[in-house]
């Protein structure tokens, strides 16, 4: 059965005697609008309260979840650094940069020594070395004295990549963190609160743009 337009429905109710006066039609429309707005407002309020009730348990638990907290901060910092590296078209991940720096400062190293220098597991180093070798950033050879050892070295493109980072990325990272951590003191957890709040408030890229703008105005 074809449904009549809204206007015809109201007229039908009027002529059928269900609605006895045009004022009643206006009141019914007004009531319907109020009901819709009431339910929409109620949904927004309840949804907002629900969001507010989901607290940051890692932050609230303090020292109990300190490992998770430090890992979260580390991931956020790496994401910020990655953005700076992407702006410089650097074809590596932020977590690979310490590996390249270790090779740059120490020269060729066996995978085991490289893992020790970075303080990470050997399988993780092996995985990163494999990726970087495919990109031509590092070379991999058997040890001259011990063929069982795999020795990793920077290639010329790898060395240029590290030097480019030292020039274009490292100063920006130091500037941002100096700005965030300047003047901090007190208990460790309070300092972590300040660090996380600062990272949420403004990205590294925005901090650098703000700093550059201040220098330009000066």
Backbone as JSON, one array per atom type, in Angstrom:
{
  "sequence": "XXXXXXXXXXXXXXXXXXXXXXXXXXXXXXXXXXXXXXXXXXXXXXXXXXXXXXXXXXXXXXXXXXXXXXXXXXXXXXXXXXXXXXXXXXXXXXXXXXXXXXXXXXXXXXXXXXXXXXXXXXXXXXXXXXXXXXXXXXXXXXXXXXXXXXXXXXXXXXXXXXXXXXXXXXXXXXXXXXXXXXXXXXXXXXXXXXXXXXXXXXXXXXXXXXXXXXXXXX",
  "N": [[0.85, -1.2, 0.0], [0.57, 2.17, -0.89], [2.22, 4.76, 0.77], [0.92, 7.72, 2.08], [1.92, 11.14, 1.53], [3.52, 13.14, 4.09], [2.14, 15.53, 4.67], [-0.47, 15.01, 3.7], [-1.2, 12.93, 5.43], [-1.51, 14.28, 7.89], [-3.64, 15.94, 7.19], [-5.54, 13.99, 6.69], [-5.95, 12.88, 9.22], [-7.07, 15.07, 10.42], [-9.51, 15.49, 8.98], [-10.72, 13.1, 9.58], [-11.44, 13.37, 12.12], [-9.82, 12.69, 14.19], [-7.8, 14.4, 14.84], [-8.77, 17.4, 15.95], [-8.38, 20.06, 15.62], [-6.43, 22.52, 13.89], [-4.41, 23.54, 15.54], [-3.77, 21.4, 17.14], [-2.41, 19.79, 15.36], [-0.08, 21.28, 14.97], [0.92, 21.14, 17.57], [1.41, 18.39, 17.76], [3.41, 18.03, 15.83], [5.39, 19.65, 16.95], [5.87, 18.28, 19.33], [6.89, 15.87, 18.35], [9.28, 16.75, 17.16], [10.59, 17.69, 19.44], [10.92, 15.26, 20.83], [12.66, 13.85, 19.15], [14.95, 15.51, 19.24], [15.47, 15.29, 21.96], [16.21, 12.58, 22.26], [18.48, 12.5, 20.64], [20.17, 14.33, 21.97], [20.41, 13.02, 24.44], [21.76, 10.71, 23.65], [24.22, 11.76, 22.83], [25.19, 12.84, 25.24], [25.39, 10.53, 26.86], [27.23, 9.05, 25.35], [29.45, 10.72, 25.48], [29.98, 10.65, 28.22], [30.65, 7.99, 28.46], [33.05, 7.85, 27.02], [34.61, 9.52, 28.63], [34.78, 7.96, 30.87], [36.54, 5.93, 30.21], [39.52, 5.53, 31.25], [43.09, 6.22, 31.32], [44.66, 3.52, 31.92], [47.25, 2.52, 32.0], [48.76, 4.71, 32.6], [47.59, 5.44, 35.04], [48.18, 3.33, 36.77], [50.78, 3.65, 37.51], [53.95, 2.8, 38.75], [53.54, 0.09, 38.48], [52.87, -0.49, 35.85], [55.03, 0.44, 34.48], [56.87, -0.52, 32.54], [55.23, -0.97, 30.27], [54.43, 1.63, 29.9], [56.83, 2.99, 29.28], [57.45, 1.7, 26.91], [55.32, 2.53, 25.32], [55.78, 5.3, 25.21], [58.24, 5.24, 23.9], [57.47, 4.21, 21.4], [55.86, 6.28, 20.49], [57.72, 8.38, 20.31], [59.41, 7.33, 18.35], [57.66, 7.33, 16.2], [57.33, 10.07, 15.82], [59.94, 10.8, 15.12], [60.17, 9.31, 12.79], [58.44, 10.67, 11.11], [59.88, 13.05, 10.71], [62.09, 11.99, 9.36], [60.88, 10.99, 7.07], [60.15, 13.34, 5.85], [62.6, 14.15, 4.94], [63.01, 12.35, 3.0], [64.25, 9.91, 3.65], [65.11, 6.58, 3.27], [64.6, 4.62, 5.27], [63.62, 2.94, 8.37], [62.83, 4.47, 11.53], [63.68, 2.99, 13.72], [65.84, 1.66, 12.71], [67.91, 3.33, 12.54], [69.72, 3.64, 14.79], [71.22, 1.29, 14.49], [72.62, 1.73, 12.09], [74.1, 3.92, 12.9], [75.71, 2.81, 14.86], [77.37, 1.19, 13.29], [78.56, 3.17, 11.78], [80.06, 4.57, 13.65], [81.64, 2.61, 14.83], [82.68, 1.01, 12.85], [82.87, -1.96, 10.7], [81.0, -4.7, 12.05], [80.46, -7.85, 13.7], [77.33, -9.63, 13.71], [76.51, -10.44, 16.28], [78.03, -8.74, 17.98], [77.03, -6.32, 17.16], [74.37, -6.51, 17.98], [74.8, -6.51, 20.73], [75.9, -3.97, 21.09], [73.69, -2.43, 20.58], [71.94, -3.31, 22.44], [69.84, -5.1, 22.02], [67.93, -7.98, 20.82], [69.56, -10.62, 19.0], [68.19, -11.87, 16.78], [66.45, -9.81, 16.0], [68.25, -7.86, 15.1], [69.41, -9.25, 12.98], [67.23, -9.45, 11.25], [66.76, -6.73, 10.6], [69.22, -6.11, 9.42], [69.11, -7.74, 7.16], [67.03, -6.47, 5.71], [68.16, -3.94, 5.25], [70.39, -4.64, 3.79], [69.25, -5.51, 1.4], [68.45, -3.09, 0.41], [70.84, -1.99, -0.21], [72.2, -0.54, 1.68], [73.73, -1.54, 3.72], [76.43, -3.93, 3.81], [77.0, -7.46, 3.8], [79.16, -9.89, 4.99], [81.17, -12.88, 5.33], [83.13, -13.56, 8.25], [86.63, -12.83, 8.31], [88.44, -14.24, 9.9], [86.82, -16.01, 11.27], [84.63, -17.96, 9.79], [82.1, -18.57, 10.54], [80.95, -16.36, 11.57], [78.94, -13.51, 10.82], [79.66, -10.55, 9.29], [78.86, -7.15, 9.39], [78.74, -4.2, 7.46], [78.77, -0.69, 6.66], [77.72, 0.54, 3.49], [78.8, 2.82, 0.88], [76.49, 4.42, 0.16], [75.06, 3.98, 2.52], [76.68, 5.17, 4.45], [76.53, 7.83, 3.62], [73.87, 8.26, 4.11], [73.71, 8.18, 6.91], [75.27, 10.42, 7.53], [73.74, 12.41, 6.37], [71.51, 12.28, 8.02], [72.63, 13.08, 10.45], [73.07, 15.72, 9.9], [70.59, 16.83, 9.05], [68.45, 15.75, 10.52], [69.04, 14.91, 13.21], [69.65, 17.38, 14.7], [67.09, 18.51, 14.79], [65.6, 16.67, 16.27], [66.92, 16.86, 18.73], [66.38, 19.53, 19.34], [63.58, 19.52, 19.67], [63.18, 17.71, 21.84], [64.69, 18.97, 23.79], [63.18, 21.23, 24.15], [60.81, 20.12, 25.15], [61.65, 18.78, 27.49], [62.94, 20.65, 28.98], [63.75, 22.12, 32.03], [62.41, 20.25, 33.55], [61.72, 18.43, 36.51], [61.59, 16.53, 39.57], [59.53, 13.69, 40.7], [59.82, 10.59, 38.83], [57.47, 9.58, 37.53], [55.87, 11.84, 37.32], [57.38, 13.35, 35.56], [57.21, 11.74, 33.31], [54.49, 12.0, 32.82], [54.4, 14.69, 32.06], [55.96, 14.58, 29.74], [54.48, 12.86, 28.05], [52.1, 14.35, 27.84], [53.04, 16.61, 26.54], [53.83, 15.51, 24.08], [51.36, 14.75, 23.06], [50.16, 17.19, 22.84], [51.57, 18.69, 20.88], [53.14, 17.99, 17.8], [56.44, 16.91, 16.72], [57.05, 18.06, 14.26], [55.4, 20.34, 14.22], [56.47, 21.72, 16.37], [59.01, 22.3, 15.43], [58.39, 23.92, 13.24], [57.23, 26.03, 14.63], [59.42, 26.92, 16.11], [61.16, 27.68, 14.03], [59.59, 29.71, 12.97], [59.62, 31.56, 15.03], [62.32, 32.25, 15.05], [62.47, 33.45, 12.57], [60.81, 35.66, 12.92], [62.28, 36.93, 14.83]],
  "CA": [[0.0, 0.0, 0.0], [1.41, 3.37, -1.02], [2.09, 5.65, 1.93], [0.61, 9.1, 1.71], [2.88, 12.14, 2.01], [3.32, 13.56, 5.47], [1.11, 16.56, 4.74], [-1.76, 14.37, 3.52], [-1.49, 12.19, 6.66], [-2.05, 15.22, 8.88], [-4.97, 16.36, 6.74], [-6.43, 12.84, 6.86], [-6.3, 12.8, 10.64], [-7.96, 16.21, 10.71], [-10.83, 15.25, 8.44], [-11.3, 11.91, 10.22], [-11.88, 13.75, 13.45], [-8.86, 12.3, 15.22], [-7.24, 15.7, 15.21], [-9.96, 18.23, 15.81], [-8.08, 21.47, 15.41], [-5.08, 22.7, 13.32], [-3.44, 23.76, 16.6], [-3.32, 20.1, 17.59], [-1.4, 19.35, 14.39], [1.15, 21.99, 15.31], [1.43, 20.58, 18.82], [1.95, 17.05, 17.5], [4.69, 18.21, 15.13], [6.35, 20.19, 17.92], [6.2, 17.2, 20.25], [7.74, 14.92, 17.64], [10.6, 17.38, 17.03], [11.21, 17.69, 20.77], [11.31, 13.89, 21.16], [13.84, 13.52, 18.36], [16.06, 16.26, 19.79], [15.76, 14.73, 23.29], [16.94, 11.33, 22.12], [19.81, 12.82, 20.09], [20.95, 14.94, 23.05], [20.69, 11.98, 25.43], [22.79, 9.82, 23.1], [25.5, 12.47, 22.86], [25.64, 12.94, 26.63], [25.8, 9.2, 27.32], [28.43, 8.66, 24.64], [30.54, 11.52, 26.02], [30.3, 10.12, 29.54], [31.32, 6.7, 28.28], [34.43, 8.14, 26.63], [35.29, 10.07, 29.79], [34.97, 6.91, 31.86], [37.65, 5.08, 29.8], [40.72, 6.25, 31.66], [44.39, 5.7, 30.89], [45.03, 2.61, 33.0], [48.71, 2.4, 32.04], [49.24, 5.9, 33.32], [47.05, 5.46, 36.4], [48.78, 2.28, 37.6], [52.09, 4.1, 37.97], [55.13, 1.93, 38.61], [53.11, -1.26, 38.15], [52.86, -0.63, 34.39], [56.09, 1.32, 33.98], [57.43, -1.08, 31.31], [54.3, -0.66, 29.18], [54.44, 3.09, 29.72], [58.06, 3.35, 28.58], [57.33, 1.19, 25.54], [54.38, 3.41, 24.62], [56.48, 6.56, 24.94], [59.24, 4.96, 22.87], [56.8, 4.07, 20.1], [55.42, 7.62, 20.08], [58.9, 9.13, 19.91], [59.86, 6.78, 17.06], [56.72, 7.8, 15.17], [57.66, 11.47, 15.57], [61.22, 10.82, 14.39], [59.91, 8.78, 11.46], [57.87, 11.75, 10.31], [60.98, 13.94, 10.31], [62.91, 11.27, 8.38], [60.11, 10.92, 5.83], [60.23, 14.66, 5.23], [63.91, 14.22, 4.29], [63.05, 11.24, 2.03], [65.21, 8.9, 4.09], [64.42, 5.32, 2.95], [64.75, 3.63, 6.34], [62.75, 3.13, 9.53], [63.49, 5.15, 12.63], [64.33, 2.02, 14.61], [67.05, 1.14, 12.07], [68.96, 4.35, 12.55], [70.79, 3.33, 15.74], [72.07, 0.24, 13.91], [73.52, 2.37, 11.13], [75.0, 4.79, 13.65], [76.71, 1.93, 15.5], [78.34, 0.81, 12.25], [79.27, 4.38, 11.37], [81.01, 4.96, 14.69], [82.52, 1.5, 15.23], [83.17, 0.26, 11.71], [82.22, -3.26, 10.52], [80.8, -5.47, 13.28], [79.69, -9.09, 13.63], [75.94, -9.43, 14.12], [76.44, -10.56, 17.73], [78.56, -7.52, 18.59], [76.1, -5.24, 16.82], [73.23, -6.66, 18.89], [75.26, -6.1, 22.06], [76.06, -2.52, 21.08], [72.35, -1.82, 20.56], [71.16, -3.79, 23.57], [68.63, -5.77, 21.54], [68.13, -9.38, 20.5], [70.25, -10.88, 17.74], [67.25, -12.07, 15.66], [65.96, -8.51, 15.54], [69.34, -7.25, 14.33], [69.54, -10.01, 11.73], [66.11, -9.06, 10.39], [67.01, -5.37, 10.08], [70.38, -6.17, 8.52], [68.63, -8.3, 5.9], [66.28, -5.45, 4.99], [69.08, -2.88, 4.84], [71.26, -5.2, 2.75], [68.47, -5.5, 0.15], [68.41, -1.71, -0.06], [72.19, -1.55, -0.54], [72.66, 0.39, 2.69], [74.82, -2.26, 4.4], [76.91, -5.15, 3.14], [77.14, -8.59, 4.72], [80.22, -10.82, 4.56], [81.66, -13.82, 6.34], [84.31, -13.08, 8.95], [87.9, -13.28, 7.73], [89.06, -15.22, 10.79], [85.82, -17.0, 11.67], [83.63, -18.0, 8.74], [80.77, -18.74, 11.13], [80.43, -15.05, 11.92], [78.5, -12.61, 9.76], [80.14, -9.19, 9.58], [78.04, -6.14, 8.73], [79.44, -2.92, 7.26], [78.06, 0.32, 5.87], [78.14, 0.84, 2.12], [78.92, 4.27, 0.68], [75.17, 5.05, 0.33], [74.7, 3.92, 3.93], [77.45, 6.2, 5.16], [75.95, 9.13, 3.24], [72.57, 8.34, 4.78], [73.96, 8.55, 8.31], [75.76, 11.8, 7.57], [72.59, 13.26, 6.07], [70.7, 12.33, 9.23], [73.34, 13.9, 11.44], [72.97, 17.13, 9.5], [69.23, 17.33, 8.82], [67.43, 15.18, 11.42], [69.46, 14.9, 14.61], [69.45, 18.67, 15.38], [65.65, 18.73, 15.01], [65.19, 15.82, 17.39], [67.49, 17.45, 19.95], [65.65, 20.77, 19.61], [62.24, 19.19, 20.17], [63.25, 17.11, 23.16], [65.18, 19.99, 24.72], [62.03, 22.1, 24.41], [59.85, 19.38, 25.98], [62.21, 18.35, 28.78], [63.62, 21.76, 29.66], [63.25, 22.51, 33.34], [61.67, 19.19, 34.25], [62.31, 17.86, 37.72], [60.59, 15.86, 40.39], [59.42, 12.23, 40.56], [59.86, 10.06, 37.48], [56.14, 9.46, 36.93], [55.41, 13.18, 36.96], [58.11, 13.74, 34.36], [56.62, 10.98, 32.21], [53.21, 12.65, 32.54], [54.68, 15.92, 31.3], [56.46, 14.2, 28.43], [53.36, 12.36, 27.22], [51.18, 15.46, 27.57], [53.68, 17.47, 25.53], [53.79, 14.81, 22.8], [49.99, 14.81, 22.57], [49.81, 18.59, 22.57], [52.18, 19.22, 19.66], [54.08, 17.08, 17.16], [57.79, 17.44, 16.48], [57.01, 18.91, 13.06], [54.83, 21.63, 14.6], [57.43, 22.4, 17.25], [60.09, 22.82, 14.58], [57.83, 25.04, 12.49], [57.06, 27.12, 15.58], [60.76, 27.43, 16.42], [61.65, 28.38, 12.83], [58.83, 30.94, 12.85], [60.12, 32.49, 16.06], [63.62, 32.75, 14.59], [62.22, 34.37, 11.45], [60.26, 36.91, 13.46], [63.34, 37.63, 15.58]],
  "C": [[0.88, 1.24, 0.0], [1.14, 4.31, 0.13], [1.86, 7.07, 1.47], [1.68, 10.02, 2.21], [2.51, 12.62, 3.39], [2.19, 14.57, 5.61], [-0.28, 15.97, 4.61], [-2.15, 13.56, 4.75], [-2.11, 13.1, 7.71], [-3.46, 15.67, 8.46], [-5.98, 15.24, 6.93], [-6.87, 12.7, 8.3], [-7.28, 13.91, 11.01], [-9.38, 15.94, 10.25], [-11.49, 14.03, 9.07], [-11.76, 12.21, 11.64], [-10.93, 13.35, 14.54], [-8.14, 13.53, 15.75], [-8.32, 16.72, 14.93], [-9.65, 19.69, 15.52], [-6.67, 21.6, 14.83], [-4.02, 22.93, 14.38], [-2.89, 22.44, 17.14], [-2.24, 19.52, 16.66], [-0.05, 19.99, 14.7], [1.78, 21.42, 16.58], [2.05, 19.2, 18.62], [3.3, 17.14, 16.8], [5.77, 18.7, 16.09], [6.81, 19.11, 18.89], [7.14, 16.19, 19.62], [9.15, 15.46, 17.51], [11.33, 17.36, 18.36], [11.71, 16.3, 21.14], [12.59, 13.49, 20.43], [15.07, 14.22, 18.94], [16.46, 15.72, 21.17], [16.6, 13.47, 23.18], [18.35, 11.56, 21.56], [20.7, 13.38, 21.18], [21.35, 13.9, 24.09], [21.8, 11.05, 24.96], [24.15, 10.48, 23.18], [26.05, 12.54, 24.27], [26.15, 11.6, 27.14], [27.09, 8.75, 26.66], [29.64, 9.42, 25.17], [30.96, 11.01, 27.38], [31.06, 8.81, 29.44], [32.78, 6.89, 27.91], [35.24, 8.63, 27.83], [35.61, 9.0, 30.82], [36.12, 5.98, 31.5], [38.96, 5.8, 30.1], [41.98, 5.55, 31.14], [44.94, 4.81, 32.0], [46.54, 2.45, 33.12], [49.31, 3.56, 32.81], [48.82, 5.86, 34.79], [47.73, 4.45, 37.32], [50.22, 2.58, 38.0], [53.21, 3.12, 37.71], [54.76, 0.51, 38.19], [53.16, -1.51, 36.64], [53.94, 0.23, 33.75], [56.69, 0.8, 32.67], [56.55, -0.78, 30.11], [54.3, 0.82, 28.87], [55.67, 3.52, 28.92], [58.01, 2.88, 27.13], [56.41, 2.09, 24.72], [55.04, 4.74, 24.27], [57.52, 6.37, 23.84], [58.62, 4.86, 21.48], [56.34, 5.43, 19.58], [56.6, 8.45, 19.6], [59.42, 8.64, 18.56], [58.96, 7.25, 15.92], [57.01, 9.26, 14.81], [58.94, 11.59, 14.75], [61.01, 10.32, 12.96], [59.32, 9.85, 10.55], [58.94, 12.72, 9.82], [61.84, 13.29, 9.23], [62.19, 11.19, 7.03], [60.16, 12.26, 5.09], [61.56, 14.86, 4.49], [64.1, 13.1, 3.26], [64.11, 10.19, 2.39], [64.54, 7.53, 4.01], [64.56, 4.24, 4.01], [63.74, 3.93, 7.45], [63.54, 3.76, 10.67], [64.24, 4.18, 13.54], [65.58, 1.39, 14.0], [68.22, 2.12, 12.17], [70.05, 4.08, 13.58], [71.74, 2.26, 15.22], [73.09, 0.84, 12.95], [74.54, 3.26, 11.84], [76.1, 3.97, 14.33], [77.78, 1.51, 14.5], [79.17, 2.01, 11.81], [80.37, 4.74, 12.37], [82.03, 3.87, 15.03], [83.15, 0.76, 14.05], [82.43, -1.08, 11.6], [82.16, -4.06, 11.82], [80.11, -6.8, 12.98], [78.28, -8.83, 14.16], [75.8, -9.5, 15.63], [76.91, -9.31, 18.45], [77.63, -6.33, 18.33], [74.87, -5.3, 17.74], [73.59, -6.2, 20.3], [75.39, -4.59, 22.15], [74.72, -1.8, 21.16], [71.5, -2.23, 21.76], [69.86, -4.44, 23.19], [68.96, -7.21, 21.19], [68.8, -9.55, 19.14], [69.3, -11.15, 16.58], [66.7, -10.76, 15.1], [67.0, -7.79, 14.69], [69.47, -7.93, 12.97], [68.44, -9.62, 10.75], [66.33, -7.68, 9.77], [68.18, -5.35, 9.11], [69.96, -6.72, 7.16], [67.89, -7.27, 5.06], [67.21, -4.37, 4.44], [70.03, -3.36, 3.75], [70.54, -5.2, 1.4], [68.4, -4.11, -0.45], [69.79, -1.18, -0.45], [72.77, -0.58, 0.47], [73.78, -0.22, 3.54], [75.24, -3.44, 3.53], [77.13, -6.22, 4.2], [78.17, -9.56, 4.16], [80.56, -11.78, 5.7], [82.94, -13.27, 6.97], [85.59, -13.65, 8.35], [88.54, -14.37, 8.58], [88.1, -16.34, 11.17], [84.68, -16.96, 10.67], [82.22, -18.17, 9.28], [80.12, -17.41, 11.48], [80.04, -14.25, 10.68], [78.88, -11.19, 10.15], [79.35, -8.2, 8.73], [78.82, -4.84, 8.63], [78.55, -1.97, 6.47], [78.6, 0.36, 4.45], [78.31, 2.36, 2.01], [77.56, 4.98, 0.78], [74.72, 5.04, 1.8], [75.41, 4.97, 4.75], [76.88, 7.59, 4.85], [74.61, 9.35, 3.94], [72.73, 8.76, 6.23], [74.4, 10.0, 8.4], [74.64, 12.79, 7.26], [71.7, 13.39, 7.29], [71.33, 13.19, 10.31], [73.15, 15.39, 11.15], [71.53, 17.65, 9.53], [68.18, 16.85, 9.83], [67.82, 15.28, 12.88], [69.25, 16.25, 15.3], [67.97, 18.95, 15.68], [65.13, 17.91, 16.18], [65.67, 16.42, 18.71], [66.74, 18.73, 20.33], [64.29, 20.49, 20.23], [62.29, 18.65, 21.59], [63.79, 18.09, 24.2], [64.04, 20.92, 25.11], [61.05, 21.42, 25.36], [60.38, 19.15, 27.39], [62.86, 19.47, 29.57], [62.95, 22.08, 30.99], [62.48, 21.44, 34.09], [62.45, 18.69, 35.46], [61.21, 17.17, 38.5], [60.54, 14.37, 40.14], [59.34, 11.8, 39.1], [58.49, 10.05, 36.82], [55.58, 10.82, 36.54], [56.11, 13.68, 35.7], [57.57, 13.0, 33.13], [55.26, 11.56, 31.82], [53.42, 13.89, 31.67], [55.13, 15.61, 29.88], [55.33, 13.73, 27.53], [52.37, 13.48, 26.89], [51.74, 16.37, 26.47], [53.63, 16.82, 24.15], [52.38, 14.82, 22.2], [49.62, 16.23, 22.13], [50.33, 19.08, 21.23], [53.2, 18.23, 19.1], [55.45, 17.73, 17.0], [57.77, 18.43, 15.3], [56.45, 20.29, 13.4], [55.77, 22.42, 15.5], [58.55, 23.05, 16.43], [59.61, 24.02, 13.78], [57.66, 26.27, 13.38], [58.4, 27.76, 15.91], [61.31, 28.22, 15.24], [60.92, 29.71, 12.65], [59.29, 31.99, 13.83], [61.45, 33.1, 15.64], [63.44, 33.75, 13.46], [61.69, 35.7, 11.92], [61.31, 37.7, 14.22], [64.29, 38.32, 14.65]]
}
